[in-house]
Short mmCIF file of C-alpha atoms and ligand atoms in Angstrom, two decimals:
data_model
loop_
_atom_site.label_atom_id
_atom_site.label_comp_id
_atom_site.label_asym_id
_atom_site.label_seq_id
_atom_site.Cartn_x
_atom_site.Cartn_y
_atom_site.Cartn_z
CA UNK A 1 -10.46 7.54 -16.68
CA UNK A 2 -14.26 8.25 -15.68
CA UNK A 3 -15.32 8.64 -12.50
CA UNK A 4 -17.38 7.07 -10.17
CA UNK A 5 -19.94 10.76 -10.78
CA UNK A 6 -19.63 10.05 -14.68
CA UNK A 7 -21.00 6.11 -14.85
CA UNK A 8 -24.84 5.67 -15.38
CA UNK A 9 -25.30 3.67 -12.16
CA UNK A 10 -29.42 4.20 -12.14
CA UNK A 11 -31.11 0.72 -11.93
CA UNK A 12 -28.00 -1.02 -12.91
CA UNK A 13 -26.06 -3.95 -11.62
CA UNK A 14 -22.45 -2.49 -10.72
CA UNK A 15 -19.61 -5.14 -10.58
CA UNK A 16 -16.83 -3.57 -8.24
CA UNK A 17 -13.22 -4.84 -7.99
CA UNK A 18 -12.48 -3.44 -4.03
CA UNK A 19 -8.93 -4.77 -2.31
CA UNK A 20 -10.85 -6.24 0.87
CA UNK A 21 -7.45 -8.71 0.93
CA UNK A 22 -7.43 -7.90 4.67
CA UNK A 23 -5.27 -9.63 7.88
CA UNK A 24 -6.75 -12.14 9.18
CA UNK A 25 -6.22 -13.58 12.57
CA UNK A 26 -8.21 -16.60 13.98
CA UNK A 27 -10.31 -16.27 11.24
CA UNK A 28 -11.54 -13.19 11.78
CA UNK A 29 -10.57 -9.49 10.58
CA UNK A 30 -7.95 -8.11 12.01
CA UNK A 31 -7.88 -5.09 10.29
CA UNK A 32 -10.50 -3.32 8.62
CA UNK A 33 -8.96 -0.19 7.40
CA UNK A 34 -8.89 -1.78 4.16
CA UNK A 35 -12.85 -2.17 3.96
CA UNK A 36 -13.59 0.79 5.65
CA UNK A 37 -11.55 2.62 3.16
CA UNK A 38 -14.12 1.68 0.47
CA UNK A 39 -17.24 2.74 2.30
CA UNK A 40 -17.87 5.53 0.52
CA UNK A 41 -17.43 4.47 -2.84
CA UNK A 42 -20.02 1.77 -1.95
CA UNK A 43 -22.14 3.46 -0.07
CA UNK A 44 -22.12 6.16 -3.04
CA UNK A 45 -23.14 3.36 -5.37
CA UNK A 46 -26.21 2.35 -3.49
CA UNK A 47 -27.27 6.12 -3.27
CA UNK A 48 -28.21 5.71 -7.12
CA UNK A 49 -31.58 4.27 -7.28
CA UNK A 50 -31.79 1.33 -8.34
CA UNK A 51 -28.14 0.22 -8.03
CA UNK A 52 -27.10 -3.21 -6.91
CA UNK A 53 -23.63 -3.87 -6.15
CA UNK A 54 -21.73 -6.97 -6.17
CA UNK A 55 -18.04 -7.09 -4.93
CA UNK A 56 -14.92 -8.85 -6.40
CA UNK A 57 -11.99 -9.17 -4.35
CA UNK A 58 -8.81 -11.63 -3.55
CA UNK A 59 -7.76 -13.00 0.08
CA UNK A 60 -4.78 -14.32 0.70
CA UNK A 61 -2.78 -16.64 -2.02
CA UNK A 62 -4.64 -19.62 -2.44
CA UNK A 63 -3.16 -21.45 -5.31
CA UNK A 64 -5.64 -20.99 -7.81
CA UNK A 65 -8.13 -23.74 -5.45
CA UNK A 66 -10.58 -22.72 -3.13
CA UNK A 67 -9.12 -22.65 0.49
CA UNK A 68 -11.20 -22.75 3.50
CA UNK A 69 -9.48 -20.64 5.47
CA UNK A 70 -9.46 -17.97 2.79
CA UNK A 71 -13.31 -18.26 2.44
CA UNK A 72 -14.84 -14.31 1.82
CA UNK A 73 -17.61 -15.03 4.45
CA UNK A 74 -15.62 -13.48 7.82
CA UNK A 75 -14.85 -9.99 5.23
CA UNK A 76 -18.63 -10.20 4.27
CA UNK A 77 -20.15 -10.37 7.96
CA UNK A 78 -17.71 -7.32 8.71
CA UNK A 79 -18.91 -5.04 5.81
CA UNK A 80 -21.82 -5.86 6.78
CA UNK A 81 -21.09 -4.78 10.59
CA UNK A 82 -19.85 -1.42 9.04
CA UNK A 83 -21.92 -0.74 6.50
CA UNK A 84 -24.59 -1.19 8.62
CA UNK A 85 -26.81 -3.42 6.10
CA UNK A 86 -26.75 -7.14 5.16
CA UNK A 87 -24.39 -8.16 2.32
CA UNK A 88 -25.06 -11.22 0.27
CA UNK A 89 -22.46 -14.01 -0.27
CA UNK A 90 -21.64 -16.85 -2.63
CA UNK A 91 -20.33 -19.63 -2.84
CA UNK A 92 -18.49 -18.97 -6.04
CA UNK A 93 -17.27 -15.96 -8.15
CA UNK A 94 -18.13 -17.28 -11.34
CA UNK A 95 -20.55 -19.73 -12.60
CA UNK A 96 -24.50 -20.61 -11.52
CA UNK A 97 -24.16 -20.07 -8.22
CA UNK A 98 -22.68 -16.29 -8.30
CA UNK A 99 -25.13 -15.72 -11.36
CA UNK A 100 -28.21 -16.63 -9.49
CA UNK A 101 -27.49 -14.04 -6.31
CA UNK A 102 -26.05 -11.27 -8.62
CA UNK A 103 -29.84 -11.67 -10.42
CA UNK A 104 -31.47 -11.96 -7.18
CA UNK A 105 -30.24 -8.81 -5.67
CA UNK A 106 -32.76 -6.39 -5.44
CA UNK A 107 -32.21 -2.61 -5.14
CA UNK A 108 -29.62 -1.23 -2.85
CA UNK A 109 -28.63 -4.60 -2.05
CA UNK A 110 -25.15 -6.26 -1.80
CA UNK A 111 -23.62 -9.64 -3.15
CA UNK A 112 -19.83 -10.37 -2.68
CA UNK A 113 -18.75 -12.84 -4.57
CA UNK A 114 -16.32 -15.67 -3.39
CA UNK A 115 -12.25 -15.21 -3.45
CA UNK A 116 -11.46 -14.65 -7.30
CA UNK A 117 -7.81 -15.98 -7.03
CA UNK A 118 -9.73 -19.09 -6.10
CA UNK A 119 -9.59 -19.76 -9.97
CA UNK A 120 -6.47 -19.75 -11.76
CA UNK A 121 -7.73 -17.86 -14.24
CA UNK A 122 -7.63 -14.77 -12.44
CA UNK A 123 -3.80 -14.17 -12.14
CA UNK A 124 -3.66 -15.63 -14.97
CA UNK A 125 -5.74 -12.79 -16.60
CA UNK A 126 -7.58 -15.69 -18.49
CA UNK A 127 -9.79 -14.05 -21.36
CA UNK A 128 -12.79 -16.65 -20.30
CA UNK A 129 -12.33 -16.37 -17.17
CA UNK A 130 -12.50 -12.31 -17.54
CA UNK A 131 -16.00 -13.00 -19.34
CA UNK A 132 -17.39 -15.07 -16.76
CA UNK A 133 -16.57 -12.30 -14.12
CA UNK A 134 -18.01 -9.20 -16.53
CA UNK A 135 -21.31 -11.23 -17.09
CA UNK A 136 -22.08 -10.16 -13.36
CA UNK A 137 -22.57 -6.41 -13.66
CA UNK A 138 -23.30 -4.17 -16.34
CA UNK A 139 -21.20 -1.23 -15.45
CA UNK A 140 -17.70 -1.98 -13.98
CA UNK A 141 -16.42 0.13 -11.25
CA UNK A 142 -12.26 -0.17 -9.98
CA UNK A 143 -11.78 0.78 -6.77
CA UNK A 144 -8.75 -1.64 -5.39
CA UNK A 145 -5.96 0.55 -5.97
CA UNK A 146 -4.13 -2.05 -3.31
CA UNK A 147 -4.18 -4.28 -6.72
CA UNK A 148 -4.31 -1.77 -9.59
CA UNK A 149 -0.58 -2.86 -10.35
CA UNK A 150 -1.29 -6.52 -10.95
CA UNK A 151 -2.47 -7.14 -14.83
CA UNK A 152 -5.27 -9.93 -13.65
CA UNK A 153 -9.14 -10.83 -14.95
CA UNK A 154 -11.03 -9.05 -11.99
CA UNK A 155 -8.44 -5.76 -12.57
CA UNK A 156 -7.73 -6.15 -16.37
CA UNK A 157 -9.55 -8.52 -17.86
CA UNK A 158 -12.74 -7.78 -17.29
CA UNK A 159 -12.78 -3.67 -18.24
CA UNK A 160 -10.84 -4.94 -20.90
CA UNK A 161 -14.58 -6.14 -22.51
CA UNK A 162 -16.32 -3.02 -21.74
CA UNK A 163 -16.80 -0.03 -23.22
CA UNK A 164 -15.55 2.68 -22.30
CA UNK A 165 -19.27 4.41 -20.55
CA UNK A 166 -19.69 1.18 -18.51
CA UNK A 167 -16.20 1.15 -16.72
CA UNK A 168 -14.84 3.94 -14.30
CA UNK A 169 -12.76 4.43 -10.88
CA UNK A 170 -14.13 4.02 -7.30
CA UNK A 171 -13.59 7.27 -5.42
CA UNK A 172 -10.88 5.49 -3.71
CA UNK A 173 -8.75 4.45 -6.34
CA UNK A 174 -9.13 8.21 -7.88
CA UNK A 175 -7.92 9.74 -5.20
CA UNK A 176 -5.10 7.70 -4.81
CA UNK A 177 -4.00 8.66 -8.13
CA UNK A 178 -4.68 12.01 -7.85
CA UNK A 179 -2.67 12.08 -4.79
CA UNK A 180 0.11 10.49 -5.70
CA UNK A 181 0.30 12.05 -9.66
CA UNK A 182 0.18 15.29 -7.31
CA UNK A 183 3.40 14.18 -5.96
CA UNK A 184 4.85 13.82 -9.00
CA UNK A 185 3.31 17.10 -10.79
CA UNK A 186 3.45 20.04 -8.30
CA UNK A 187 5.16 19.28 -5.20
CA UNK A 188 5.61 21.73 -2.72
CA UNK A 189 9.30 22.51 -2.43
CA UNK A 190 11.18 21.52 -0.12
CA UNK A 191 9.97 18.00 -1.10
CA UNK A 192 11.59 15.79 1.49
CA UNK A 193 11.78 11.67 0.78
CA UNK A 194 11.40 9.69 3.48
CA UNK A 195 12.23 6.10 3.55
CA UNK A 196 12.97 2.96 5.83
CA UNK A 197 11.93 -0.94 5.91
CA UNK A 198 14.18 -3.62 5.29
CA UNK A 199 14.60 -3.89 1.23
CA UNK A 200 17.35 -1.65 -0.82
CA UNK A 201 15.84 -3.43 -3.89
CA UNK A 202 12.27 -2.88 -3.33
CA UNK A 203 12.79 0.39 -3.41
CA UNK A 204 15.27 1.45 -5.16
CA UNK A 205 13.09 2.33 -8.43
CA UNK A 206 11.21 4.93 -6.70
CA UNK A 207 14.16 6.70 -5.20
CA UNK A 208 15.95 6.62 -8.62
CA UNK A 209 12.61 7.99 -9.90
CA UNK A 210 11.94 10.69 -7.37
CA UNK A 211 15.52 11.93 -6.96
CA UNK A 212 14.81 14.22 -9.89
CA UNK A 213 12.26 16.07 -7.98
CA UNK A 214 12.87 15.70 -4.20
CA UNK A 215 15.09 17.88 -2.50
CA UNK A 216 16.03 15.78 0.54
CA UNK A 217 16.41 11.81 1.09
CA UNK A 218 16.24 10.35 4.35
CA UNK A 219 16.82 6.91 4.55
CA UNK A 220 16.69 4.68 7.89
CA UNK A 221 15.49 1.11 8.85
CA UNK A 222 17.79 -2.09 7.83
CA UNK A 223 18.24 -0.26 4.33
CA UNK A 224 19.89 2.06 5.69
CA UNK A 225 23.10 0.16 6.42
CA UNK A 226 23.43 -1.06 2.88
CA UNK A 227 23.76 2.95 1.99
CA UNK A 228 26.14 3.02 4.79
CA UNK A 229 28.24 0.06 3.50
CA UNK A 230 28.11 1.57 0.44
CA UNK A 231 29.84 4.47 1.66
CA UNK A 232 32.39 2.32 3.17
CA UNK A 233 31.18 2.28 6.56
CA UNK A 234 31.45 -0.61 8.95
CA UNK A 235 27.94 -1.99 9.28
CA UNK A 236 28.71 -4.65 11.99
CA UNK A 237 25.92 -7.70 12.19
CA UNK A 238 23.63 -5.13 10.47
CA UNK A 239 20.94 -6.12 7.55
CA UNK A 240 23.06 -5.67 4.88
CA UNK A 241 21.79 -6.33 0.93
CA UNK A 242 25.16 -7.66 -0.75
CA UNK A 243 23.50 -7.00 -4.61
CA UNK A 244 21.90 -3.75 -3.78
CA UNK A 245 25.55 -2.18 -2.53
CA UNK A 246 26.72 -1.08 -5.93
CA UNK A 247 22.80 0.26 -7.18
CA UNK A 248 23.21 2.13 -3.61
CA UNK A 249 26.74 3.95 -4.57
CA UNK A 250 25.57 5.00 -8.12
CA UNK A 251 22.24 6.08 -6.33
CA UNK A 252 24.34 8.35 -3.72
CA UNK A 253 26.66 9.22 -6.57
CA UNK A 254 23.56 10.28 -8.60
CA UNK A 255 22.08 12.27 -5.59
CA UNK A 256 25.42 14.09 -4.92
CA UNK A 257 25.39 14.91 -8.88
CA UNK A 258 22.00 17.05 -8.36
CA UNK A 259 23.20 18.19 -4.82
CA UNK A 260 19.85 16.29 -3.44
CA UNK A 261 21.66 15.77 0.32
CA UNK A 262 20.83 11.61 1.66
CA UNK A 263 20.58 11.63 5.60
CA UNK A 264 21.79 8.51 6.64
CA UNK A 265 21.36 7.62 10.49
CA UNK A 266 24.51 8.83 12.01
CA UNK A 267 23.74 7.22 15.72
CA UNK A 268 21.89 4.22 16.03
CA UNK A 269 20.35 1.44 18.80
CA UNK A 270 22.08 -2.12 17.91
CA UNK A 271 21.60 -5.47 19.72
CA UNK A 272 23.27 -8.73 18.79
CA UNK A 273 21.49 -11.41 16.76
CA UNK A 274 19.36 -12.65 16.62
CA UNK A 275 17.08 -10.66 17.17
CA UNK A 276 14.09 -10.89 19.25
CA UNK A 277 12.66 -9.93 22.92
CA UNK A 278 16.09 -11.18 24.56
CA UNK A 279 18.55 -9.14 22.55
CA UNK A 280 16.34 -6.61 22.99
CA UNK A 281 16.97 -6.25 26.78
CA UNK A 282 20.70 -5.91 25.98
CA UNK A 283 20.50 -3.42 23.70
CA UNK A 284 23.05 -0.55 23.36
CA UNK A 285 23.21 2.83 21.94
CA UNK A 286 25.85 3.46 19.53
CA UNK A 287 27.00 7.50 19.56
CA UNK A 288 28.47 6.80 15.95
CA UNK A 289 28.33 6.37 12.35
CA UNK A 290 29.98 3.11 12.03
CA UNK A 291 28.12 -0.06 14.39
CA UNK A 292 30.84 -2.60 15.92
CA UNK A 293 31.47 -5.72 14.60
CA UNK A 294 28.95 -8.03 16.60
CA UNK A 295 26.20 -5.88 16.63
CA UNK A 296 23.55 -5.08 14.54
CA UNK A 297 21.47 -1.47 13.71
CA UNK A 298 17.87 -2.43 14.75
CA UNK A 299 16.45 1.39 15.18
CA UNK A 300 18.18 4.70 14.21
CA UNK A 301 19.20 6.86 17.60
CA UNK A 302 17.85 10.27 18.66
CA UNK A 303 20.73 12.08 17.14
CA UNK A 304 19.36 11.20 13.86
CA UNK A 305 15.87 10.88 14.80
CA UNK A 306 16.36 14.72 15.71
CA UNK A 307 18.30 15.44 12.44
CA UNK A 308 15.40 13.94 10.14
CA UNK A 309 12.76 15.93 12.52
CA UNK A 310 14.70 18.86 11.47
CA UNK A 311 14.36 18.59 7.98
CA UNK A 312 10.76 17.20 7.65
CA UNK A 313 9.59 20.23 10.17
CA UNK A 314 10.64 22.82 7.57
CA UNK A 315 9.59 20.80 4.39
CA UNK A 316 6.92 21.63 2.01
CA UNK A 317 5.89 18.31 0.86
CA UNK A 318 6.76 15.02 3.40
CA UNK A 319 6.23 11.12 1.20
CA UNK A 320 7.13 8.63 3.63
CA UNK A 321 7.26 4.77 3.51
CA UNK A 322 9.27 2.30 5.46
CA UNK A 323 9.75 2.03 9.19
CA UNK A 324 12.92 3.50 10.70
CA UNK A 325 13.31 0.10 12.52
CA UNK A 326 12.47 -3.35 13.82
CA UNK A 327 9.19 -1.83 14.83
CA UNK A 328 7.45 -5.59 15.35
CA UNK A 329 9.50 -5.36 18.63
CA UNK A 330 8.64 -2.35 21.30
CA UNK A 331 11.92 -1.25 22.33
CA UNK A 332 13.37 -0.62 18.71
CA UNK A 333 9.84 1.68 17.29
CA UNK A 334 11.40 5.03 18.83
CA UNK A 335 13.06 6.34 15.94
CA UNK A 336 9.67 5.00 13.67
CA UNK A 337 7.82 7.02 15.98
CA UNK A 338 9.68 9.76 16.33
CA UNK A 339 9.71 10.46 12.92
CA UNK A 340 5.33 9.42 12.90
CA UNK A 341 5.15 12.61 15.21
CA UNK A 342 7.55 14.81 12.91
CA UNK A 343 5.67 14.21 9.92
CA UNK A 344 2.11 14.74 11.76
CA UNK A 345 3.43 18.03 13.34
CA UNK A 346 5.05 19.25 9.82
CA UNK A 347 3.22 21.99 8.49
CA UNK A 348 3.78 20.04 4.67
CA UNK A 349 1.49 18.11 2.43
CA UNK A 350 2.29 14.16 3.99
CA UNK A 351 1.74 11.66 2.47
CA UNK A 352 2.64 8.07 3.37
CA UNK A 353 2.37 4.69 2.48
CA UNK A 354 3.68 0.89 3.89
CA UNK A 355 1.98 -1.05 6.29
CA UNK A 356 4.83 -0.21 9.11
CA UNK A 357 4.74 3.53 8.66
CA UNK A 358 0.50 3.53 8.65
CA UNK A 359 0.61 1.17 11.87
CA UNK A 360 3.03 3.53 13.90
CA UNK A 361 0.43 6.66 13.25
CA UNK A 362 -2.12 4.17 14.09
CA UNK A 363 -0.48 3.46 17.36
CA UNK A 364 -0.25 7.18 18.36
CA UNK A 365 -3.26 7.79 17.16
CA UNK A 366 -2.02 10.50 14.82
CA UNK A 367 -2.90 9.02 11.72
CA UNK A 368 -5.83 11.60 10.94
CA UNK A 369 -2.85 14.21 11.25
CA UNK A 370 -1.91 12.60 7.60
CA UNK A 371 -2.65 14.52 4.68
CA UNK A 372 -3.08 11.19 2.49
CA UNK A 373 -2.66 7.74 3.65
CA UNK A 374 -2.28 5.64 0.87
CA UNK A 375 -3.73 2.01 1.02
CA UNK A 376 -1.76 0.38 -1.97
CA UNK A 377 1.96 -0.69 -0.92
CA UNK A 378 2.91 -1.79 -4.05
CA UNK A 379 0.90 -0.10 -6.31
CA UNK A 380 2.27 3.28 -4.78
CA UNK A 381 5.83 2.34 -5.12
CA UNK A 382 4.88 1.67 -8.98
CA UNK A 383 3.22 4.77 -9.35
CA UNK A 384 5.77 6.70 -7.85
CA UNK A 385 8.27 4.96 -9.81
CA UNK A 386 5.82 6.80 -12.72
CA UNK A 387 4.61 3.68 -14.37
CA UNK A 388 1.40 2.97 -15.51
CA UNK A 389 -0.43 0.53 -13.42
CA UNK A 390 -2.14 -2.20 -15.34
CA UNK A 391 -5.41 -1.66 -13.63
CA UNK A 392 -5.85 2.12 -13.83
CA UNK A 393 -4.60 1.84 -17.71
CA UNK A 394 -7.47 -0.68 -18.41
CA UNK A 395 -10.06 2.00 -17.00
CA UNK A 396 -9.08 4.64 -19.91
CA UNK A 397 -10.06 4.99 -23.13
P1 AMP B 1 9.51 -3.13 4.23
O1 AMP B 1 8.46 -4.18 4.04
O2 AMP B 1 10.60 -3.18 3.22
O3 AMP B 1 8.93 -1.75 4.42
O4 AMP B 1 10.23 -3.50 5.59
C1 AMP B 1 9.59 -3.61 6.83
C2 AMP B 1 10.47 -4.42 7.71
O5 AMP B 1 11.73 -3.79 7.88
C3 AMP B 1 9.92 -4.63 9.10
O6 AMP B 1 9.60 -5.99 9.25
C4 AMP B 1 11.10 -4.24 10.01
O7 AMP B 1 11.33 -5.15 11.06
C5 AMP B 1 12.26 -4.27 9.07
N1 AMP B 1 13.37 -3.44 9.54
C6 AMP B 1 13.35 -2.13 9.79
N2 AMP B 1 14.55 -1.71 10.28
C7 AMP B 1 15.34 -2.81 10.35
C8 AMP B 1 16.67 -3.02 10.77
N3 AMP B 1 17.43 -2.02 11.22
N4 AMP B 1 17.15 -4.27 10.72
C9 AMP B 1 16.37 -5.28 10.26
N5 AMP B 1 15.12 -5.13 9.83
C10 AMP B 1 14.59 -3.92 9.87
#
């Protein structure tokens, strides 16, 4: 895979896939990590003289239509607020309209093109499609690791018709792989697992695929009580995956096989369904392993919170994805916090991934206490799980 350093970028038109599929709210950006996270790739692509850069990226899921309010123009007025230059738009991502402002750009300037998923060619990794795209730039650049695991024309397709000089990775999307493949290589022992969130199944690839090199699991968050079930505790009310049960035995059977130890949350704060802001005032501590019958675990309890401190305080290498509980509601983002300020103050290599886990450092502000926040939900699990994703495959050779 060539870098961003090893592309010929001098006086030539760089077409850059970049993940700017950001939250919206009102129609404006939410959230701009996602954009500022690719400043310095572009900002090192306009350094070359005589670059111009246009930008590729997806917003939203339109159906394969154009959508108004998943229009790039909002993303494109806030690059251009933190770039700190104007950026270009049009009103298309293929066709006239995209080929007459990618030609017009003059040097150091910036186009982004319209929403690519606006054409159903582009999940659909449609060869024409793909060619319509690549006729924009002359050297392709990858820097969406966010959507390096999805096999579509702006990721695949269109590095698929270049040679191998005229396509490399943004300095994003190498470091994410660097970081990660680090995980998998060399890391630092004790190499302590961290996980939470609601889905068993979403992640129970990467914790089959890790167990053979962590030496700790921690698992809280509504997973948590599917483990817990599958040990033959009573769960109560609790978020409870009936399919992922059995995978979660042979998973704990597996980890007892290699003596990797799985913390489960052995104390936990439970409130009766549903639940929202009013269950939330009646919420209880439970002093036990097993949760009683009405009520459900929304939040692991300091007994556990203090356990998982424990180990990730005297671990060598901390990955940690998945919130610890219902964190979208105040009262029940203790335990997610508690274990945000473990993994800041651990003297190990962190890293950690998941919207949840990223927006609890975020509101601490401890996320610069991170050794590597990664952008890419998915495309981290994938990785992790040590498959090749489709987009940084289509970057090599
Ligand atoms: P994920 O996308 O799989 O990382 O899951 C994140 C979601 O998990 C968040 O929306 C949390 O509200 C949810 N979650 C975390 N803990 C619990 C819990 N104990 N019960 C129900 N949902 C939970």
């Amino acid at each position: 895979m060539r870098t961003l350093g090893e592309l010929e970028l001098r006086e030539r038109t760089v077409l850059m896939r970049v993940d700017f599929n950001v939250p919206l709210a009102g129609g404006q950006v939410a959230d701009d990590a996602r954009i500022r996270a690719t400043l310095p790739t572009i900002r090192a692509v306009l350094d070359r003289r005589g670059a111009r850069l246009v930008l590729m990226s997806h917003l939203g899921r339109p159906s394969g239509a154009p959508e108004a309010g998943l229009r790039m123009g909002t993303v494109a007025q806030r690059l251009a607020a933190v770039l700190g230059a104007p950026v270009r738009t049009a009103a298309d991502c293929v066709g006239p309209s995209a080929e007459t402002a990618a030609a017009q750009l003059g040097a150091g300037e910036v186009l982004m093109l319209e929403n690519v998923r606006f054409h159903p060619g582009e999940q659909a990794n449609d060869g024409r499609f793909a060619a319509r795209l690549a006729k924009l730039g002359q050297v392709y650049v990858n820097d969406a690791f966010g959507a390096a695991h999805r096999a579509h024309a702006s990721t695949v397709g269109v590095p698929a018709l270049l040679p191998a000089h005229a396509k490399g990775a943004g300095l994003l999307l190498q470091r994410e792989v660097e970081e990660l493949g680090g995980l998998l290589a060399r890391p630092a022992a004790p190499f302590v697992l961290v996980v939470g969130g609601a889905k068993v199944s979403s992640k129970i690839g990467v914790l089959r695929s890790l167990l053979e090199r962590v030496d700790a699991i921690l698992i809280g968050g509504g997973m948590a009580y599917t483990f817990l079930a599958a040990q033959g505790a009573a769960v109560g009310a609790s978020l409870k995956e009936e399919d992922a049960v059995r995978p979660a035995a042979q998973l704990l059977d597996a980890a007892a096989a290699r003596r990797v130890p799985v913390l489960l949350p052995d104390d936990h704060l439970a409130a009766i369904p549903p639940i929202d802001t009013a269950a939330a005032r009646r919420a209880v501590a439970v002093a036990a392993r097993e949760i009683p019958d009405r009520l459900a675990g929304v939040d692991i309890g300091p007994r556990t919170a203090c356990a998982f401190g424990e180990r990730i305080a005297s671990a060598g290498t901390v990955l940690w994805n998945g919130p610890m509980g219902v964190t979208e509601i105040d009262r029940f983002r203790g335990g997610t916090q508690a274990v945000a300020q473990a993994v800041v103050d651990s003297p190990a290599h962190t890293v950690v991934g998941g919207g949840d886990s990223v927006a609890a450092l975020q509101a601490l502000g401890i996320v610069a206490g991170i050794d590597h926040v990664s952008t890419g939900g998915g495309a981290s699990l994938e990785l992790l799980e040590g498959r090749t994703l489709p987009g940084v495959a289509a970057l090599c050779g």
